mmCIF file of C-alpha atoms in Angstrom:
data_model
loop_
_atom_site.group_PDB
_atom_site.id
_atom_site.type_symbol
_atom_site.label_atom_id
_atom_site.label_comp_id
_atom_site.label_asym_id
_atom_site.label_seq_id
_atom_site.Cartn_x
_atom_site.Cartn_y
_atom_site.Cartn_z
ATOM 1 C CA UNK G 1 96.725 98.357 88.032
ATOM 2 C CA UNK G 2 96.161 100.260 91.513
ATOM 3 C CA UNK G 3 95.288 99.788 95.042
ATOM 4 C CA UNK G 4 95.226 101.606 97.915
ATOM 5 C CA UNK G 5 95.937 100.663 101.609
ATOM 6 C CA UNK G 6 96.425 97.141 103.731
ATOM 7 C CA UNK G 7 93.191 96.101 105.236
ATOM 8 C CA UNK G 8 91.246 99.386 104.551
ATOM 9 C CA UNK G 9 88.281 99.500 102.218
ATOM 10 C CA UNK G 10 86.739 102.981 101.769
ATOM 11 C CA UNK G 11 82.977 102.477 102.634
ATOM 12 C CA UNK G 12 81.564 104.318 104.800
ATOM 13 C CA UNK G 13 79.818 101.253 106.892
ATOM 14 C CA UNK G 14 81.487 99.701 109.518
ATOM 15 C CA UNK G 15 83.266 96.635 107.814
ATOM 16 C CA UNK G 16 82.983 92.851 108.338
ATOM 17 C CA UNK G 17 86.608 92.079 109.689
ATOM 18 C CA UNK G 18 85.985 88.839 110.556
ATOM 19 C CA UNK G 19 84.445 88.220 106.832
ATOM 20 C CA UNK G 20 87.436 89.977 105.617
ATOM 21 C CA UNK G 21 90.355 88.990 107.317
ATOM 22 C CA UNK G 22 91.641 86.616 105.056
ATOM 23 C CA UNK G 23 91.612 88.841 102.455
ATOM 24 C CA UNK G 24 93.398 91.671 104.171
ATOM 25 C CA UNK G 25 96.062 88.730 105.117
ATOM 26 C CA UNK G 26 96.876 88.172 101.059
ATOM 27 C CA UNK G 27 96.617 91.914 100.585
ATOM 28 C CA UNK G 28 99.669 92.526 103.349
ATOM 29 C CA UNK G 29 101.367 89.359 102.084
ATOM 30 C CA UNK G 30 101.780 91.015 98.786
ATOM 31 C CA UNK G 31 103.131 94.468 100.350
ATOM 32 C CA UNK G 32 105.255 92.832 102.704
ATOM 33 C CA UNK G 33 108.784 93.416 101.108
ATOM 34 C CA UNK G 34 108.555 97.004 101.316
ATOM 35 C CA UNK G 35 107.729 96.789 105.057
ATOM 36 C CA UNK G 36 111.035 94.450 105.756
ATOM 37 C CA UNK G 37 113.104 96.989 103.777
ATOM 38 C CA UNK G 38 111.437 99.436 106.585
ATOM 39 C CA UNK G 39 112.393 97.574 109.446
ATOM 40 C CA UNK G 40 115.594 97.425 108.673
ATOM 41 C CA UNK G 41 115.621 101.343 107.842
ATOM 42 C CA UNK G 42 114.420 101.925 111.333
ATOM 43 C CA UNK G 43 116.701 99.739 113.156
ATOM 44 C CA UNK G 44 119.323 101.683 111.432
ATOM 45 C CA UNK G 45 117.843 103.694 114.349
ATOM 46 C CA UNK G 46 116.959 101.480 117.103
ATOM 47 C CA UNK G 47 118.074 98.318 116.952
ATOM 48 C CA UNK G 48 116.595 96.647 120.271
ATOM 49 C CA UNK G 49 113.420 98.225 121.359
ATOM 50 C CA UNK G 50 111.934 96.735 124.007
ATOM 51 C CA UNK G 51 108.162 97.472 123.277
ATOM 52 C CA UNK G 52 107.085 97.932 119.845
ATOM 53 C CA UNK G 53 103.212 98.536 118.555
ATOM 54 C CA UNK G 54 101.745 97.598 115.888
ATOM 55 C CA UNK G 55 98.822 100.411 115.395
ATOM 56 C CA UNK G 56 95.719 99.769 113.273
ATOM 57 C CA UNK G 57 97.588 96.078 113.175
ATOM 58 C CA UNK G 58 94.461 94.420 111.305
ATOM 59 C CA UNK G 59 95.318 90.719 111.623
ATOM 60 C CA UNK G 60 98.861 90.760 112.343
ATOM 61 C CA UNK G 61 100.528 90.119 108.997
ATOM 62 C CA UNK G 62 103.030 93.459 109.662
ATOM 63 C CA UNK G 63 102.665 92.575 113.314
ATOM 64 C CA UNK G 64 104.473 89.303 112.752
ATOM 65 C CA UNK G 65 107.145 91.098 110.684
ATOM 66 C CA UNK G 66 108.006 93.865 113.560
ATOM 67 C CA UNK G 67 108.147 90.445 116.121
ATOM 68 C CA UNK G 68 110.629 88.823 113.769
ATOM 69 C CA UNK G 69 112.945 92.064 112.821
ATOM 70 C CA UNK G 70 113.089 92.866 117.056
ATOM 71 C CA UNK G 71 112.802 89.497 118.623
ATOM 72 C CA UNK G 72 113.314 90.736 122.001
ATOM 73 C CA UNK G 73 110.940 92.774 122.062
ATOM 74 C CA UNK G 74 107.277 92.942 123.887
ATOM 75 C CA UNK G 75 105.112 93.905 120.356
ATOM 76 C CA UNK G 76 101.723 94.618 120.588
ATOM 77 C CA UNK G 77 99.370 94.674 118.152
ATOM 78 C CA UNK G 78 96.436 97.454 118.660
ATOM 79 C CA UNK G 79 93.693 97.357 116.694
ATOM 80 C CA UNK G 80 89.614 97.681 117.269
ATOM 81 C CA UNK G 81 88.484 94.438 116.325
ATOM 82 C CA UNK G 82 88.831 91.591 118.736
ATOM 83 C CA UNK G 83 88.538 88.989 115.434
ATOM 84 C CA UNK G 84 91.285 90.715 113.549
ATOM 85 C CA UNK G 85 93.692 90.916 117.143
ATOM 86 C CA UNK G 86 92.918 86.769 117.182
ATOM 87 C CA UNK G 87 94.135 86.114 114.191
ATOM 88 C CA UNK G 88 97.137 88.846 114.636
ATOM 89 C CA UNK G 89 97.976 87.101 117.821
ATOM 90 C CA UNK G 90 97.890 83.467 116.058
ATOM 91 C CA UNK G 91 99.861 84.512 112.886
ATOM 92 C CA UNK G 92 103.015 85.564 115.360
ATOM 93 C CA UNK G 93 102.784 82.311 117.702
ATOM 94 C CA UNK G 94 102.228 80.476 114.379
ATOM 95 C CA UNK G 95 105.630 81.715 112.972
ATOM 96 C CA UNK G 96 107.576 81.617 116.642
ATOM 97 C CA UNK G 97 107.537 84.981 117.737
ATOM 98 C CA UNK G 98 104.362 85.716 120.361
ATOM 99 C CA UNK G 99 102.742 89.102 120.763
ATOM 100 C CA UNK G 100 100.219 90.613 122.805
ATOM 101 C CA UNK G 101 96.734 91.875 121.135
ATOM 102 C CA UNK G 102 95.149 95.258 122.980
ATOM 103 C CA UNK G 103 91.775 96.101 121.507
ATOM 104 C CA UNK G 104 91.332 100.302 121.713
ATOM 105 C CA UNK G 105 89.400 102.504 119.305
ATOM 106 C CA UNK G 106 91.665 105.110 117.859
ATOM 107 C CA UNK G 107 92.002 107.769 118.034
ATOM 108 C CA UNK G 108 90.360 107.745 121.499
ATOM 109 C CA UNK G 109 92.638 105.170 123.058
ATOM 110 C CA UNK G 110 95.948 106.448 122.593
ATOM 111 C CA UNK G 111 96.297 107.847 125.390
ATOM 112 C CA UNK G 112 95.733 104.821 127.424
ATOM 113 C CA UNK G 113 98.444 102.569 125.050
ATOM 114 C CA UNK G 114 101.641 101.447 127.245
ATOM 115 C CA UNK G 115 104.863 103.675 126.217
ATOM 116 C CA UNK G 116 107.157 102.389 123.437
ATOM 117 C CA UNK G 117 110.125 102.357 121.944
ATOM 118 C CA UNK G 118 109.020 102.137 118.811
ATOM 119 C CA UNK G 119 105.576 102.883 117.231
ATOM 120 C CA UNK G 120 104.760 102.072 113.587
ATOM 121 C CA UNK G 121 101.248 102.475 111.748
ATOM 122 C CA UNK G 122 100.877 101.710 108.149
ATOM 123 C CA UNK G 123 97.675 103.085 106.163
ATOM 124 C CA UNK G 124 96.141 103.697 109.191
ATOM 125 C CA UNK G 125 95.946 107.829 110.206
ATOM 126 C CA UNK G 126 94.264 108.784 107.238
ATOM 127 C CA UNK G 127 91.220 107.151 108.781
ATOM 128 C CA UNK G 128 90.956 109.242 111.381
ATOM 129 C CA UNK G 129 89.067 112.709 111.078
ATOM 130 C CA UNK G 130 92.180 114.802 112.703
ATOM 131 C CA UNK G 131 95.588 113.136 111.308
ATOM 132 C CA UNK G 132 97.683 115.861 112.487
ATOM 133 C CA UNK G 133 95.811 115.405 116.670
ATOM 134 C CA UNK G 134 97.001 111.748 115.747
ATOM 135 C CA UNK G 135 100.179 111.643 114.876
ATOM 136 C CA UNK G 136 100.818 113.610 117.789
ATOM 137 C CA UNK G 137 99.116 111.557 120.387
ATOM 138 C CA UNK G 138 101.273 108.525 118.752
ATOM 139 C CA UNK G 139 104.740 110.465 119.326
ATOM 140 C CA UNK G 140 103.135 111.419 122.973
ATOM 141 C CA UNK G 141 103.548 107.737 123.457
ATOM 142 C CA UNK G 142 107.461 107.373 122.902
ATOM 143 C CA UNK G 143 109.559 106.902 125.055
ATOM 144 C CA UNK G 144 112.929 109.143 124.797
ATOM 145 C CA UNK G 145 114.532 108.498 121.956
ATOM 146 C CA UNK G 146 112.320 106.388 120.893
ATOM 147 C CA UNK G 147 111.269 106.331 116.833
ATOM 148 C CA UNK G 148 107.939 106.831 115.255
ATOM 149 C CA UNK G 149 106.853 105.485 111.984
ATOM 150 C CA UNK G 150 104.197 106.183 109.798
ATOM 151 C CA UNK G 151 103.598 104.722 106.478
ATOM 152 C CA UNK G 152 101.615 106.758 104.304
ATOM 153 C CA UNK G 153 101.140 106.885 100.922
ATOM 154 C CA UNK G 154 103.288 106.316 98.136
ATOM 155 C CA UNK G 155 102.859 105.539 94.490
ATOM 156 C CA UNK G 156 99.854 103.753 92.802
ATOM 157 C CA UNK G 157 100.844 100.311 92.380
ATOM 158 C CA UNK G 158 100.689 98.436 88.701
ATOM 159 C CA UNK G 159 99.529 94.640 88.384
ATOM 160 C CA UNK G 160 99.194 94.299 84.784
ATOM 161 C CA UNK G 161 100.506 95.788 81.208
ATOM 162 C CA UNK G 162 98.578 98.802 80.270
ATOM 163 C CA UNK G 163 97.084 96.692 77.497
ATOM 164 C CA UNK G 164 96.067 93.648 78.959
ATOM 165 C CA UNK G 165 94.020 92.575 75.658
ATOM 166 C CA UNK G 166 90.398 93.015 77.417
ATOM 167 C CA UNK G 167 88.663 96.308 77.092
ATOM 168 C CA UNK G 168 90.289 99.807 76.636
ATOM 169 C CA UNK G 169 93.855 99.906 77.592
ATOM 170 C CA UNK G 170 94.830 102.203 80.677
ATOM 171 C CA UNK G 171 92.441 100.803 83.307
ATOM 172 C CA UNK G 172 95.012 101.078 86.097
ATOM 173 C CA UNK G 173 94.625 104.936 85.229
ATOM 174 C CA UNK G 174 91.046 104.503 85.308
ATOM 175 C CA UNK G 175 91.172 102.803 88.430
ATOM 176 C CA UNK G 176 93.387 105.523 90.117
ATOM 177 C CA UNK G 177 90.664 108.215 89.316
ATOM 178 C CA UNK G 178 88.103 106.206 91.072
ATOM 179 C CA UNK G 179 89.733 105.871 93.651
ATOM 180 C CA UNK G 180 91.144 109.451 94.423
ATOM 181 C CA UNK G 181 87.261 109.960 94.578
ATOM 182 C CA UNK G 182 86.132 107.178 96.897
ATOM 183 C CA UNK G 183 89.638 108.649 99.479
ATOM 184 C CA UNK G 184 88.253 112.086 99.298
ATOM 185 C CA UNK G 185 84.477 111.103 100.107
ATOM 186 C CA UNK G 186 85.962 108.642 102.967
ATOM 187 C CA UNK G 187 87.537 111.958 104.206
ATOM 188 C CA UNK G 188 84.794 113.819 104.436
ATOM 189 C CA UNK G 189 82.610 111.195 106.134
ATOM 190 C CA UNK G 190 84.762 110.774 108.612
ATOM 191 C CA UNK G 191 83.449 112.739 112.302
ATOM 192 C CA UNK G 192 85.557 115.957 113.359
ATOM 193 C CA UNK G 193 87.637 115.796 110.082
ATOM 194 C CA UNK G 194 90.280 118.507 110.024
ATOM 195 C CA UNK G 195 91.692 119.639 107.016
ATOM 196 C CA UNK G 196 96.012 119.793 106.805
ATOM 197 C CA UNK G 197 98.512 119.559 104.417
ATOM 198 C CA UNK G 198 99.052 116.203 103.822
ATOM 199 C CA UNK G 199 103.190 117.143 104.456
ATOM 200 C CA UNK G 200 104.086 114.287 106.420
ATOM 201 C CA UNK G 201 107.309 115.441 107.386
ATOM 202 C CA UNK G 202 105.944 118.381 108.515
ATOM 203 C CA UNK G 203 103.248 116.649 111.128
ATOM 204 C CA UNK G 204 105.876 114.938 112.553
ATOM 205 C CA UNK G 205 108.203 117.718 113.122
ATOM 206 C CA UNK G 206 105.006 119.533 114.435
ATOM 207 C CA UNK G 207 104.540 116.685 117.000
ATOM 208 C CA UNK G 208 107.987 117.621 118.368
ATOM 209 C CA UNK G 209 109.862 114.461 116.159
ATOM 210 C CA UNK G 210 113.694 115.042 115.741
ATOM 211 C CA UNK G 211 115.840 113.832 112.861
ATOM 212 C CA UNK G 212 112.257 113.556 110.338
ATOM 213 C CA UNK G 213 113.288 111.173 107.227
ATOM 214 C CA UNK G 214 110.852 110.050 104.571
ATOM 215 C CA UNK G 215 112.190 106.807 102.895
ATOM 216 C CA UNK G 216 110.738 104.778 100.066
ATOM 217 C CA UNK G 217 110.303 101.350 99.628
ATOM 218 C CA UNK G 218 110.374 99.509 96.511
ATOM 219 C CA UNK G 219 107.923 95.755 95.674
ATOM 220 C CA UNK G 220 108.663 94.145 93.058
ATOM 221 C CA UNK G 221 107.138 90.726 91.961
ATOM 222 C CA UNK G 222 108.157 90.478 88.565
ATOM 223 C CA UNK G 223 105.487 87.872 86.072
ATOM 224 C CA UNK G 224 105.116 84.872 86.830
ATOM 225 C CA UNK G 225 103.429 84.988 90.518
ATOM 226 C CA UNK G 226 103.307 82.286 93.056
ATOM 227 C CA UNK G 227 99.488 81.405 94.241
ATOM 228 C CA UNK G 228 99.509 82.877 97.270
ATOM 229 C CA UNK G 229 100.779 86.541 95.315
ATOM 230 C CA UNK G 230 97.526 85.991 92.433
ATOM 231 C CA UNK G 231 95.527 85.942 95.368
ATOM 232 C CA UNK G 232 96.375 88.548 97.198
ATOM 233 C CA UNK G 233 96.240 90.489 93.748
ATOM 234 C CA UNK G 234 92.759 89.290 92.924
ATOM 235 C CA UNK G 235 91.792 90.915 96.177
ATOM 236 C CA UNK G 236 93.310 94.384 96.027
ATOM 237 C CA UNK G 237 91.314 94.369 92.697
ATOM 238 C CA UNK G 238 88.690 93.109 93.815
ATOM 239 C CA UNK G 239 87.807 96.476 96.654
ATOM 240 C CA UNK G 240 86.897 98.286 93.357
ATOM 241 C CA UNK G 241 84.002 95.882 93.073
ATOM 242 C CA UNK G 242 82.354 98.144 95.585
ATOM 243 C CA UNK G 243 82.344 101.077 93.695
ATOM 244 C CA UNK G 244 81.791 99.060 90.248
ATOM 245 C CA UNK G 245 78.825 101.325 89.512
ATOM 246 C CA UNK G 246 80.576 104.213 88.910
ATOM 247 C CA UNK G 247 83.120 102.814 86.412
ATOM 248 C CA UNK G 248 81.958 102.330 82.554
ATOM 249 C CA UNK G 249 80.088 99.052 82.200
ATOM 250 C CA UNK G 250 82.762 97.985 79.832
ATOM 251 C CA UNK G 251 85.562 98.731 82.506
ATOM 252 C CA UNK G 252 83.396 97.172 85.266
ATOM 253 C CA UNK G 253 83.050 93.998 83.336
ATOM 254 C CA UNK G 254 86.487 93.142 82.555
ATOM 255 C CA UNK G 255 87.193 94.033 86.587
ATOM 256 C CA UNK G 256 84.913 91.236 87.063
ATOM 257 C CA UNK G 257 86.657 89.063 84.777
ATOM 258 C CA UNK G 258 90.147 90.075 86.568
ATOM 259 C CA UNK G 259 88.511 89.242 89.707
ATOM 260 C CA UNK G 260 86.520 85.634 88.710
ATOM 261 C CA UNK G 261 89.040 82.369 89.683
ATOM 262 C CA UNK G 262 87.542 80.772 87.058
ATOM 263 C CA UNK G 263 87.785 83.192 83.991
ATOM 264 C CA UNK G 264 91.088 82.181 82.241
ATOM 265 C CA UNK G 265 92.028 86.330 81.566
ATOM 266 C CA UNK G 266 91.878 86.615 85.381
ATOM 267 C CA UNK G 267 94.685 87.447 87.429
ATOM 268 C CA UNK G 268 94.501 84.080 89.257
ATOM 269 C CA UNK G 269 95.843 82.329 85.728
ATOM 270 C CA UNK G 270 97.152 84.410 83.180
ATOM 271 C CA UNK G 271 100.674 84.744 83.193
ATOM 272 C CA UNK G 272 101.121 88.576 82.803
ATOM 273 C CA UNK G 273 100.481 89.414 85.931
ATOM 274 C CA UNK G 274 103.315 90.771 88.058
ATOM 275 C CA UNK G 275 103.539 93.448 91.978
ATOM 276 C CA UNK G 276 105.296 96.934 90.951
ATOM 277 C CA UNK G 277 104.136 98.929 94.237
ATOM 278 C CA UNK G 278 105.851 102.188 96.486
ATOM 279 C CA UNK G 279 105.140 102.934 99.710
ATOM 280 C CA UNK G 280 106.582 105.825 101.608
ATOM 281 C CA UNK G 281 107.908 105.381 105.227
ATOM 282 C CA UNK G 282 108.088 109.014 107.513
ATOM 283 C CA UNK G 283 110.383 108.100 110.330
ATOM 284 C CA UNK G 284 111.283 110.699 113.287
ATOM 285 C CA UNK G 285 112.762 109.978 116.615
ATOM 286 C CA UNK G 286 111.521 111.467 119.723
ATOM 287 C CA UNK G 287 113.963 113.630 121.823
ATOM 288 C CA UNK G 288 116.538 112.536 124.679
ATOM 289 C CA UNK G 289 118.230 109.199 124.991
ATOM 290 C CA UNK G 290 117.268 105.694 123.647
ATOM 291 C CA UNK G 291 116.469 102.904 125.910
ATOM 292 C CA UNK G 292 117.022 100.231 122.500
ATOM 293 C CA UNK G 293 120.759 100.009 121.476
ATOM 294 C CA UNK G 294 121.678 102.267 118.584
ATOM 295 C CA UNK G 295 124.217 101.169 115.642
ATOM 296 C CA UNK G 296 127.121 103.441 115.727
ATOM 297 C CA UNK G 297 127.713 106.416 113.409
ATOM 298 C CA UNK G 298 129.802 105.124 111.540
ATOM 299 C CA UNK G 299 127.867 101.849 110.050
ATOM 300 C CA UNK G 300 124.321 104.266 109.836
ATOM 301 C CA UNK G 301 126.888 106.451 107.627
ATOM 302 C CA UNK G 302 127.634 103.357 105.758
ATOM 303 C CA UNK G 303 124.118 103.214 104.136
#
């Protein structure tokens, strides 16, 4: 079954985040081995930067993983919630590795972020009306030589066998549809939307990004889950809730049965349910020398 991005529902209200953080925590829990794999892609690049943000951090579950990867580095986490910046800032002291919290609205406050080394943003630009203005404001804010990296996209991920013995079979697929709706209605609600190619590559490039890779990153969480993994499952699930009313009533009701902790076919107990999940990483590397300490040639050859 599907999902779609860390900490990013697809209503056009201004969210909760303090009702919500927890669940966006579980949600990047789940997702966090393809953003390690990342990390270590990009320090293929840089392998000391010595400030790193975090942009669109939510509460710091990625945040912590960037602070951890480049330990000494300053990382900030940038977000515009104060709540979600508490708990991002707690998370990393929590786990030994400290980071600063800047509150800015995007994508008006980019231009006022410190200079960096290395910027990353995960699910993030496609929230903003002009993602093409934003990714370069973003690479305006390297340093030379210094990498940015944008995680966009991917594949839909799969919790569950296509038959899961409840309802039809193929409600991931059904779930996808929905939810290539809901993105393209977010889109268009968003203020001074512009529409590009969605060529990721090609927006960095455009935003004067040398050396463009895209790079793929595999989860995997074969059946049987830990706890903390059901949960974090049971919430990516659970964001199609909100748009329940447009799926069949028969579809909608075994969601809510996925979704219930105390329904023995949901995903919190039965013992089918596994991660399978891609997300796509678009690295480029602004021009002129690095301050952070490249790997030689030779051992980036030896990937």
């Amino acid at each position: 079954m599907t999902e779609h991005a860390r900490g990013h529902g697809h209503a056009h209200t201004r969210p909760d985040w303090a009702a919500l953080a927890a669940e966006i925590e579980a949600e990047g829990e789940t997702l966090l081995p393809y953003v390690t794999q990342a990390l270590d892609a990009i320090a293929e690049r840089i392998a000391a930067p010595a400030t790193v943000l975090d942009v669109g951090s939510g509460p710091g579950v990625f945040t912590a993983a960037l602070a951890a990867r480049f330990p000494t580095a300053r990382v900030i986490a940038v977000d515009g919630a104060p709540e979600l910046l508490d708990r991002a800032r707690a998370r990393a002291a929590g786990v030994g590795h400290p980071v600063e919290g800047l509150r800015t609205d995007l994508p008006a406050g980019v231009a006022e972020l410190p200079a960096a080394d290395l910027v990353w943003t995960a699910q993030t630009l496609h929230h903003l009306g002009d993602q093409s203005a934003a990714v370069g404001a973003l690479a305006g804010r390297l340093n030379p030589g210094g990498v940015l990296a944008v995680a966009e996209g991917g594949l839909p991920s799969r919790f569950l066998p296509r038959d899961i013995g409840l309802g039809r079979p193929g409600l991931a697929d059904r779930l996808d549809a929905l939810q290539a709706v809901g993105f393209g209605e977010m889109r268009d609600a968003l203020g001074g939307t512009v529409d590009v190619p969605e060529d990721w590559p090609a927006l960095l490039r455009a935003a004067g990004l040398r050396d463009v890779r895209a790079r793929t990153f595999l989860v995997d969480r074969p059946a049987p889950l830990d706890d903390g993994t059901r949960r974090g499952v049971a919430h990516l699930l659970g964001r199609y809730l909100r748009m329940a009313d447009r799926l069949d009533p028969d579809d909608a009701q075994v969601l809510r049965r996925l979704t219930d902790p105390d329904d023995p076919q949901g995903v919190r107990r039965r013992p089918d349910v596994f991660v399978l999940a891609a997300r796509t990483v678009y690295i480029g590397t602004a021009p002129g020398p690095s301050s952070g300490t490249r790997r030689s040639s030779r051992l980036r050859r030896g990937r």
